[in-house]
Amino acid sequence: MRRRERLERRAERLTEWAGKRAQKSAQAFDAGRRATEGIPFGQPILVGHHSERRHRAALDRADAGLRKGIEHAQMAESMNSRAAGIERALDRSIYDDDPDALDRLRAKLADLEAQRAAMVEANKAYRKTHRAELAALPSAYERSRMVPHAGYELSNLGGTITKTRERITRLEGTPAPAAAVLSPAAGPIERAGLIIR
């Protein structure tokens, strides 16, 4: 069974259990309400009267019914929330065993690359229009914080793009390109992959 199917079934079970808990909650609230039906609202317990024991027992039953009703309602809400979370995750997740996984991953990769290109262009445009302000800042750190998209945003997005590419390669069944082996004497520019020939 595929992962998506398992999660869909789990969400269905949680929704079904939530419905049962909601039904139990309604029954418990009803039982709590019925426990005090014969007692007028605001009637004090008549201490020493023959009705004292029944009155206290009725109040205890009403209290227990309300507590059970609240407990079942909270569990129903929790289960509905968990089922909704699973369904939201299913809407945006791409599992390897999905029949359209490759197509969706390629579309995701294209979106991520377009997003990165837009971020880079926004930073370039900002630097171009605010050149004097940026030059007045004393440190590179402060300059990097002034641009619309900080360096860590681009790094994180680049990591997501790399992982998506690797996943596409793995699903296609083609081996990933081997990393170039550099000599220990390679300089920092060569290590960064910026070899200019």
XYZ file of N, CA and C in Angstrom:
591
model
N 0.841 -1.179 0.000
C 0.000 0.000 0.000
C 0.892 1.251 0.000
N 0.497 2.197 -0.792
C 1.270 3.434 -0.914
C 1.091 4.314 0.319
N 2.086 5.156 0.550
C 2.080 6.015 1.732
C 0.891 6.967 1.729
N 0.579 7.530 0.573
C -0.551 8.463 0.476
C -1.855 7.768 0.875
N -2.029 6.524 0.415
C -3.251 5.781 0.762
C -3.328 5.521 2.262
N -2.175 5.175 2.862
C -2.162 4.927 4.312
C -2.560 6.185 5.077
N -2.015 7.328 4.667
C -2.343 8.576 5.355
C -3.803 8.985 5.123
N -4.313 8.739 3.928
C -5.728 9.045 3.662
C -6.628 8.194 4.553
N -6.275 6.913 4.690
C -7.075 6.038 5.563
C -6.988 6.487 7.012
N -5.808 6.907 7.430
C -5.657 7.372 8.807
C -6.514 8.605 9.055
N -6.531 9.538 8.107
C -7.365 10.738 8.251
C -8.846 10.354 8.311
N -9.255 9.382 7.492
C -10.648 8.926 7.529
C -10.996 8.312 8.876
N -10.069 7.478 9.418
C -10.318 6.864 10.720
C -10.422 7.925 11.812
N -9.532 8.908 11.776
C -9.582 9.973 12.776
C -10.895 10.756 12.693
N -11.355 11.016 11.483
C -12.623 11.738 11.308
C -13.789 10.892 11.832
N -13.734 9.590 11.562
C -14.780 8.689 12.050
C -14.781 8.640 13.576
N -13.595 8.512 14.181
C -13.500 8.492 15.639
C -13.969 9.812 16.234
N -13.658 10.912 15.571
C -14.096 12.220 16.060
C -15.614 12.311 16.059
N -16.250 11.754 15.024
C -17.705 11.745 14.970
C -18.303 10.942 16.117
N -17.680 9.803 16.430
C -18.171 8.984 17.541
C -17.988 9.706 18.869
N -16.852 10.372 19.030
C -16.618 11.119 20.267
C -17.609 12.279 20.394
N -17.916 12.935 19.297
C -18.880 14.039 19.340
C -20.260 13.524 19.742
N -20.600 12.334 19.246
C -21.886 11.730 19.606
C -21.902 11.385 21.100
N -20.803 10.810 21.617
C -20.721 10.489 23.041
C -20.791 11.768 23.879
N -20.186 12.832 23.379
C -20.219 14.103 24.091
C -21.652 14.612 24.218
N -22.377 14.562 23.127
C -23.775 15.018 23.158
C -24.605 14.169 24.117
N -24.366 12.854 24.117
C -25.108 11.968 25.026
C -24.767 12.279 26.481
N -23.476 12.529 26.776
C -23.072 12.828 28.152
C -23.663 14.155 28.612
N -23.663 15.171 27.752
C -24.269 16.456 28.118
C -25.765 16.285 28.379
N -26.406 15.485 27.540
C -27.840 15.245 27.705
C -28.112 14.513 29.022
N -27.280 13.500 29.333
C -27.464 12.763 30.585
C -27.246 13.680 31.785
N -26.255 14.557 31.707
C -26.018 15.508 32.794
C -27.181 16.462 32.973
N -27.771 16.896 31.865
C -28.917 17.800 31.951
C -30.130 17.078 32.537
N -30.353 15.825 32.108
C -31.513 15.068 32.595
C -31.401 14.715 34.080
N -30.160 14.647 34.603
C -29.969 14.265 36.006
C -30.611 15.265 36.954
N -30.696 16.518 36.550
C -31.268 17.549 37.438
C -32.593 18.109 36.922
N -33.272 17.368 36.054
C -34.525 17.874 35.485
C -35.609 18.120 36.530
N -35.704 17.243 37.499
C -36.775 17.377 38.490
C -36.483 18.376 39.586
N -35.283 18.954 39.597
C -34.913 19.894 40.654
C -35.020 21.311 40.088
N -35.785 22.178 40.749
C -35.894 23.557 40.261
C -34.532 24.254 40.282
N -34.319 25.131 39.314
C -33.040 25.823 39.212
C -32.828 26.697 40.439
N -31.659 26.574 41.074
C -31.341 27.372 42.250
C -31.827 26.766 43.550
N -32.443 25.603 43.481
C -32.943 24.949 44.702
C -31.763 24.523 45.571
N -31.681 25.009 46.798
C -30.576 24.586 47.661
C -30.790 23.160 48.160
N -29.689 22.547 48.600
C -29.788 21.209 49.188
C -30.372 21.395 50.586
N -31.451 20.687 50.848
C -32.109 20.796 52.151
C -31.439 19.805 53.097
N -30.481 20.291 53.866
C -29.702 19.445 54.763
C -30.619 18.880 55.849
N -30.549 17.563 56.022
C -31.377 16.889 57.016
C -32.717 16.434 56.464
N -33.094 16.907 55.302
C -34.363 16.514 54.677
C -34.189 15.163 54.001
N -35.292 14.432 53.823
C -35.191 13.107 53.191
C -34.725 13.186 51.730
N -34.806 14.363 51.088
C -34.393 14.520 49.685
C -32.914 14.873 49.523
N -32.218 15.066 50.660
C -30.818 15.511 50.587
C -29.945 14.534 49.799
N -30.045 13.242 50.088
C -29.177 12.248 49.438
C -29.443 12.190 47.931
N -30.710 12.198 47.532
C -31.039 12.176 46.089
C -30.581 13.447 45.394
N -30.706 14.579 46.071
C -30.293 15.859 45.493
C -28.780 15.869 45.251
N -27.999 15.433 46.253
C -26.547 15.387 46.097
C -26.152 14.398 44.985
N -26.819 13.262 44.927
C -26.521 12.257 43.893
C -26.844 12.811 42.503
N -27.940 13.556 42.399
C -28.316 14.142 41.107
C -27.281 15.177 40.674
N -26.805 15.993 41.618
C -25.777 16.977 41.279
C -24.471 16.295 40.871
N -24.130 15.198 41.549
C -22.918 14.446 41.175
C -23.047 13.857 39.781
N -24.238 13.317 39.449
C -24.452 12.760 38.107
C -24.384 13.854 37.045
N -24.954 15.009 37.350
C -24.911 16.138 36.404
C -23.473 16.590 36.193
N -22.706 16.682 37.278
C -21.302 17.093 37.176
C -20.503 16.076 36.363
N -20.711 14.783 36.643
C -19.987 13.740 35.901
C -20.360 13.772 34.420
N -21.629 14.001 34.116
C -22.060 14.061 32.714
C -21.423 15.224 31.980
N -21.372 16.372 32.641
C -20.760 17.543 32.013
C -19.258 17.324 31.807
N -18.586 16.740 32.796
C -17.150 16.477 32.661
C -16.871 15.508 31.515
N -17.679 14.442 31.434
C -17.505 13.477 30.333
C -17.792 14.137 28.997
N -18.833 14.961 28.956
C -19.175 15.649 27.716
C -18.041 16.552 27.238
N -17.434 17.271 28.172
C -16.312 18.149 27.823
C -15.120 17.320 27.353
N -14.833 16.223 28.064
C -13.703 15.366 27.687
C -13.892 14.795 26.282
N -15.091 14.277 26.001
C -15.357 13.723 24.665
C -15.307 14.818 23.598
N -15.803 16.006 23.903
C -15.774 17.101 22.929
C -14.341 17.517 22.625
N -13.490 17.569 23.655
C -12.086 17.927 23.425
C -11.373 16.864 22.595
N -11.659 15.592 22.862
C -11.042 14.524 22.069
C -11.517 14.589 20.615
N -12.798 14.878 20.410
C -13.328 14.996 19.046
C -12.644 16.142 18.319
N -12.463 17.260 19.012
C -11.791 18.405 18.403
C -10.340 18.073 18.058
N -9.662 17.365 18.965
C -8.271 16.977 18.726
C -8.160 16.054 17.513
N -9.055 15.077 17.425
C -9.017 14.135 16.300
C -9.335 14.829 14.986
N -10.306 15.739 15.005
C -10.615 16.496 13.786
C -9.428 17.348 13.363
N -8.753 17.939 14.341
C -7.584 18.755 14.038
C -6.463 17.910 13.435
N -6.223 16.734 13.990
C -5.182 15.849 13.455
C -5.530 15.398 12.037
N -6.796 15.072 11.808
C -7.216 14.653 10.463
C -7.047 15.802 9.469
N -7.392 17.013 9.881
C -7.221 18.177 8.994
C -5.749 18.423 8.703
N -4.888 18.223 9.697
C -3.450 18.374 9.492
C -2.912 17.375 8.481
N -3.370 16.137 8.580
C -2.947 15.111 7.622
C -3.417 15.478 6.223
N -4.652 15.950 6.108
C -5.179 16.316 4.787
C -4.436 17.507 4.194
N -4.067 18.490 5.034
C -3.272 19.620 4.530
C -1.905 19.138 4.049
N -1.311 18.235 4.816
C 0.003 17.699 4.421
C -0.112 16.913 3.119
N -1.189 16.171 2.947
C -1.384 15.402 1.710
C -1.537 16.318 0.507
N -2.160 17.481 0.709
C -2.371 18.406 -0.399
C -1.066 18.972 -0.948
N -0.063 19.188 -0.065
C 1.164 19.829 -0.526
C 2.361 18.889 -0.594
N 2.211 17.635 -0.150
C 3.336 16.698 -0.141
C 3.422 15.914 -1.442
N 4.658 15.549 -1.776
C 4.911 14.716 -2.943
C 5.647 13.482 -2.438
N 4.998 12.335 -2.526
C 5.606 11.096 -2.059
C 6.229 10.364 -3.239
N 7.321 9.653 -2.960
C 8.046 8.968 -4.027
C 7.189 7.949 -4.764
N 6.222 7.352 -4.085
C 5.419 6.325 -4.740
C 4.146 6.875 -5.391
N 3.999 8.190 -5.437
C 2.876 8.787 -6.169
C 3.094 8.571 -7.666
N 2.034 8.289 -8.416
C 2.215 8.067 -9.855
C 2.696 9.311 -10.607
N 2.344 10.486 -10.132
C 2.746 11.731 -10.802
C 3.868 12.446 -10.063
N 4.649 11.715 -9.264
C 5.688 12.325 -8.430
C 6.718 13.086 -9.263
N 7.192 12.485 -10.359
C 8.222 13.139 -11.174
C 7.717 14.449 -11.772
N 6.511 14.427 -12.317
C 5.959 15.648 -12.913
C 5.797 16.750 -11.859
N 5.290 16.381 -10.686
C 5.085 17.375 -9.633
C 6.417 17.894 -9.099
N 7.422 17.011 -9.001
C 8.740 17.458 -8.534
C 9.385 18.399 -9.549
N 9.231 18.110 -10.837
C 9.788 18.997 -11.859
C 9.103 20.365 -11.806
N 7.781 20.363 -11.604
C 7.054 21.640 -11.494
C 7.505 22.404 -10.243
N 7.709 21.675 -9.143
C 8.186 22.308 -7.918
C 9.574 22.900 -8.121
N 10.441 22.160 -8.809
C 11.794 22.642 -9.075
C 11.762 23.921 -9.907
N 10.906 23.934 -10.931
C 10.791 25.135 -11.769
C 10.307 26.328 -10.937
N 9.335 26.100 -10.056
C 8.834 27.176 -9.192
C 9.922 27.688 -8.249
N 10.685 26.753 -7.661
C 11.748 27.153 -6.739
C 12.825 27.957 -7.453
N 13.204 27.522 -8.654
C 14.229 28.250 -9.403
C 13.737 29.632 -9.813
N 12.463 29.721 -10.195
C 11.894 31.033 -10.536
C 11.853 31.939 -9.301
N 11.535 31.357 -8.167
C 11.505 32.129 -6.919
C 12.900 32.633 -6.571
N 13.915 31.778 -6.733
C 15.282 32.203 -6.439
C 15.722 33.309 -7.394
N 15.404 33.161 -8.682
C 15.781 34.187 -9.652
C 15.116 35.528 -9.317
N 13.864 35.490 -8.896
C 13.161 36.723 -8.520
C 13.804 37.356 -7.290
N 14.235 36.536 -6.327
C 14.876 37.060 -5.127
C 16.217 37.712 -5.461
N 16.978 37.060 -6.330
C 18.271 37.616 -6.732
C 18.065 38.943 -7.460
N 17.105 38.997 -8.362
C 16.825 40.236 -9.095
C 16.367 41.344 -8.150
N 15.539 41.002 -7.157
C 15.086 42.013 -6.193
C 16.270 42.571 -5.410
N 17.187 41.700 -5.021
C 18.384 42.166 -4.303
C 19.246 43.063 -5.196
N 19.430 42.667 -6.469
C 20.231 43.480 -7.388
C 19.607 44.857 -7.575
N 18.298 44.872 -7.783
C 17.611 46.151 -7.994
C 17.733 47.035 -6.749
N 17.609 46.443 -5.578
C 17.724 47.219 -4.343
C 19.130 47.788 -4.199
N 20.127 46.945 -4.449
C 21.514 47.413 -4.336
C 21.799 48.543 -5.327
N 21.201 48.444 -6.511
C 21.438 49.451 -7.544
C 20.811 50.795 -7.148
N 19.601 50.750 -6.604
C 18.910 51.997 -6.268
C 19.346 52.570 -4.929
N 19.903 51.770 -4.044
C 20.308 52.236 -2.718
C 21.818 52.106 -2.506
N 22.564 52.314 -3.550
C 24.018 52.134 -3.496
C 24.657 53.039 -2.439
N 24.258 54.291 -2.379
C 24.870 55.241 -1.441
C 24.564 54.856 0.011
N 23.331 54.463 0.275
C 22.956 54.065 1.635
C 23.743 52.834 2.073
N 23.877 51.872 1.175
C 24.603 50.648 1.514
C 26.084 50.916 1.723
N 26.661 51.811 0.942
C 28.085 52.125 1.087
C 28.356 52.824 2.417
N 27.375 53.522 2.960
C 27.559 54.229 4.223
C 27.547 53.301 5.430
N 27.043 52.088 5.266
C 26.993 51.156 6.394
C 28.389 50.610 6.674
N 28.744 50.448 7.961
C 30.128 50.086 8.302
C 30.508 48.633 8.040
N 29.567 47.697 8.077
C 29.963 46.286 7.941
C 29.147 45.579 6.862
N 29.732 44.504 6.372
C 29.048 43.689 5.361
C 27.794 43.056 5.942
N 27.832 42.739 7.224
C 26.672 42.150 7.893
C 25.472 43.093 7.831
N 25.706 44.355 8.146
C 24.622 45.333 8.109
C 24.128 45.553 6.690
N 25.046 45.538 5.742
C 24.628 45.691 4.334
C 23.775 44.497 3.895
N 24.140 43.299 4.357
C 23.383 42.114 3.950
C 21.978 42.105 4.544
N 21.805 42.802 5.674
C 20.485 42.849 6.301
C 19.571 43.876 5.652
N 20.119 44.786 4.874
C 19.328 45.841 4.251
C 18.604 45.370 2.994
N 19.129 44.359 2.322
C 18.519 43.908 1.070
C 17.210 43.185 1.377
N 16.301 43.117 0.414
C 15.000 42.474 0.661
C 15.112 41.012 1.065
N 16.087 40.290 0.502
C 16.222 38.860 0.800
C 17.631 38.598 1.314
N 17.714 38.195 2.575
C 19.005 37.957 3.209
C 19.687 36.739 2.586
N 20.983 36.648 2.805
C 21.765 35.554 2.241
C 21.294 34.189 2.697
N 20.856 34.084 3.960
C 20.397 32.777 4.442
C 19.143 32.313 3.709
N 18.296 33.264 3.292
C 17.103 32.879 2.532
C 17.501 32.222 1.215
N 18.454 32.848 0.528
C 18.922 32.288 -0.739
C 19.633 30.958 -0.522
N 20.405 30.834 0.564
C 21.091 29.569 0.862
C 20.094 28.462 1.153
N 19.083 28.771 1.964
C 18.068 27.762 2.276
C 17.313 27.330 1.024
N 16.973 28.299 0.200
C 16.269 27.985 -1.032
C 17.156 27.160 -1.956
N 18.447 27.486 -2.014
C 19.378 26.701 -2.819
C 19.480 25.267 -2.324
N 19.472 25.070 -1.012
C 19.491 23.722 -0.454
C 18.245 22.938 -0.823
N 17.097 23.591 -0.792
C 15.848 22.930 -1.181
C 15.882 22.557 -2.658
N 16.420 23.437 -3.480
C 16.543 23.155 -4.913
C 17.454 21.953 -5.135
N 18.586 21.904 -4.433
C 19.517 20.787 -4.572
C 18.861 19.474 -4.161
N 18.153 19.478 -3.038
C 17.478 18.257 -2.569
C 16.407 17.816 -3.559
N 15.689 18.766 -4.135
C 14.657 18.421 -5.116
C 15.283 17.823 -6.365
N 16.412 18.397 -6.819
C 17.115 17.833 -7.982
C 17.591 16.412 -7.701
N 18.169 16.200 -6.511
C 18.640 14.865 -6.147
C 17.493 13.871 -6.094
N 16.370 14.310 -5.613
C 15.203 13.424 -5.540
C 14.707 13.064 -6.932
N 14.682 14.042 -7.830
C 14.275 13.772 -9.218
C 15.240 12.774 -9.842
N 16.535 12.987 -9.642
C 17.544 12.088 -10.195
C 17.352 10.675 -9.664
N 17.094 10.562 -8.359
C 16.902 9.235 -7.765
C 15.660 8.557 -8.309
N 14.571 9.314 -8.479
C 13.335 8.722 -8.990
C 13.449 8.341 -10.462
N 14.248 9.092 -11.204
C 14.449 8.748 -12.612
C 15.314 7.508 -12.772
N 16.045 7.171 -11.714
C 16.878 5.980 -11.766
C 18.246 6.223 -12.355
N 18.581 7.466 -12.627
C 19.904 7.763 -13.157
C 20.829 8.081 -11.997
N 22.058 7.656 -12.059
C 22.962 7.946 -10.948
C 23.281 9.437 -10.873
N 23.451 9.892 -9.669
C 23.792 11.304 -9.457
C 25.215 11.551 -9.926
N 25.505 12.726 -10.476
C 26.874 13.011 -10.917
C 27.823 13.008 -9.734
N 28.971 12.362 -9.935
C 29.956 12.278 -8.855
C 30.602 13.645 -8.652
N 30.904 13.953 -7.410
C 31.551 15.219 -7.102
C 32.987 15.170 -7.606
N 33.447 16.280 -8.113
C 34.817 16.345 -8.619
C 35.787 16.218 -7.455
N 36.813 15.403 -7.636
C 37.820 15.226 -6.607
C 38.909 16.261 -6.848
N 39.121 17.113 -5.866
C 40.122 18.171 -5.991
C 41.371 17.775 -5.227
N 42.473 18.215 -5.703
C 43.732 17.930 -5.006
C 43.780 18.743 -3.728
N 44.534 18.282 -2.730
C 44.628 19.042 -1.483
C 45.191 20.436 -1.691
N 45.903 20.642 -2.792
C 46.489 21.947 -3.057
C 45.509 22.901 -3.725
N 44.277 22.443 -3.942
C 43.292 23.291 -4.616
C 42.985 24.499 -3.747
N 42.876 25.630 -4.382
C 42.616 26.868 -3.664
C 41.138 27.008 -3.332
N 40.772 28.042 -2.574
C 39.373 28.221 -2.175
C 38.444 28.459 -3.355
N 38.949 29.088 -4.413
C 38.098 29.325 -5.579
C 37.795 28.007 -6.267
N 38.780 27.129 -6.389
C 38.547 25.829 -7.016
C 37.614 24.984 -6.158
N 37.779 25.061 -4.838
C 36.909 24.275 -3.948
C 35.456 24.745 -4.074
N 35.263 26.018 -4.276
C 33.896 26.556 -4.385
C 33.293 26.252 -5.757
N 34.037 25.644 -6.646
C 33.508 25.305 -7.953
C 33.523 26.465 -8.919
N 34.326 27.470 -8.666
C 34.358 28.662 -9.520
C 35.632 28.703 -10.347
N 35.964 27.584 -10.933
C 37.194 27.507 -11.724
C 36.962 28.203 -13.050
N 37.778 29.192 -13.358
C 37.667 29.940 -14.614
C 38.814 29.516 -15.532
N 38.465 29.030 -16.674
C 39.495 28.568 -17.622
C 39.465 29.428 -18.841
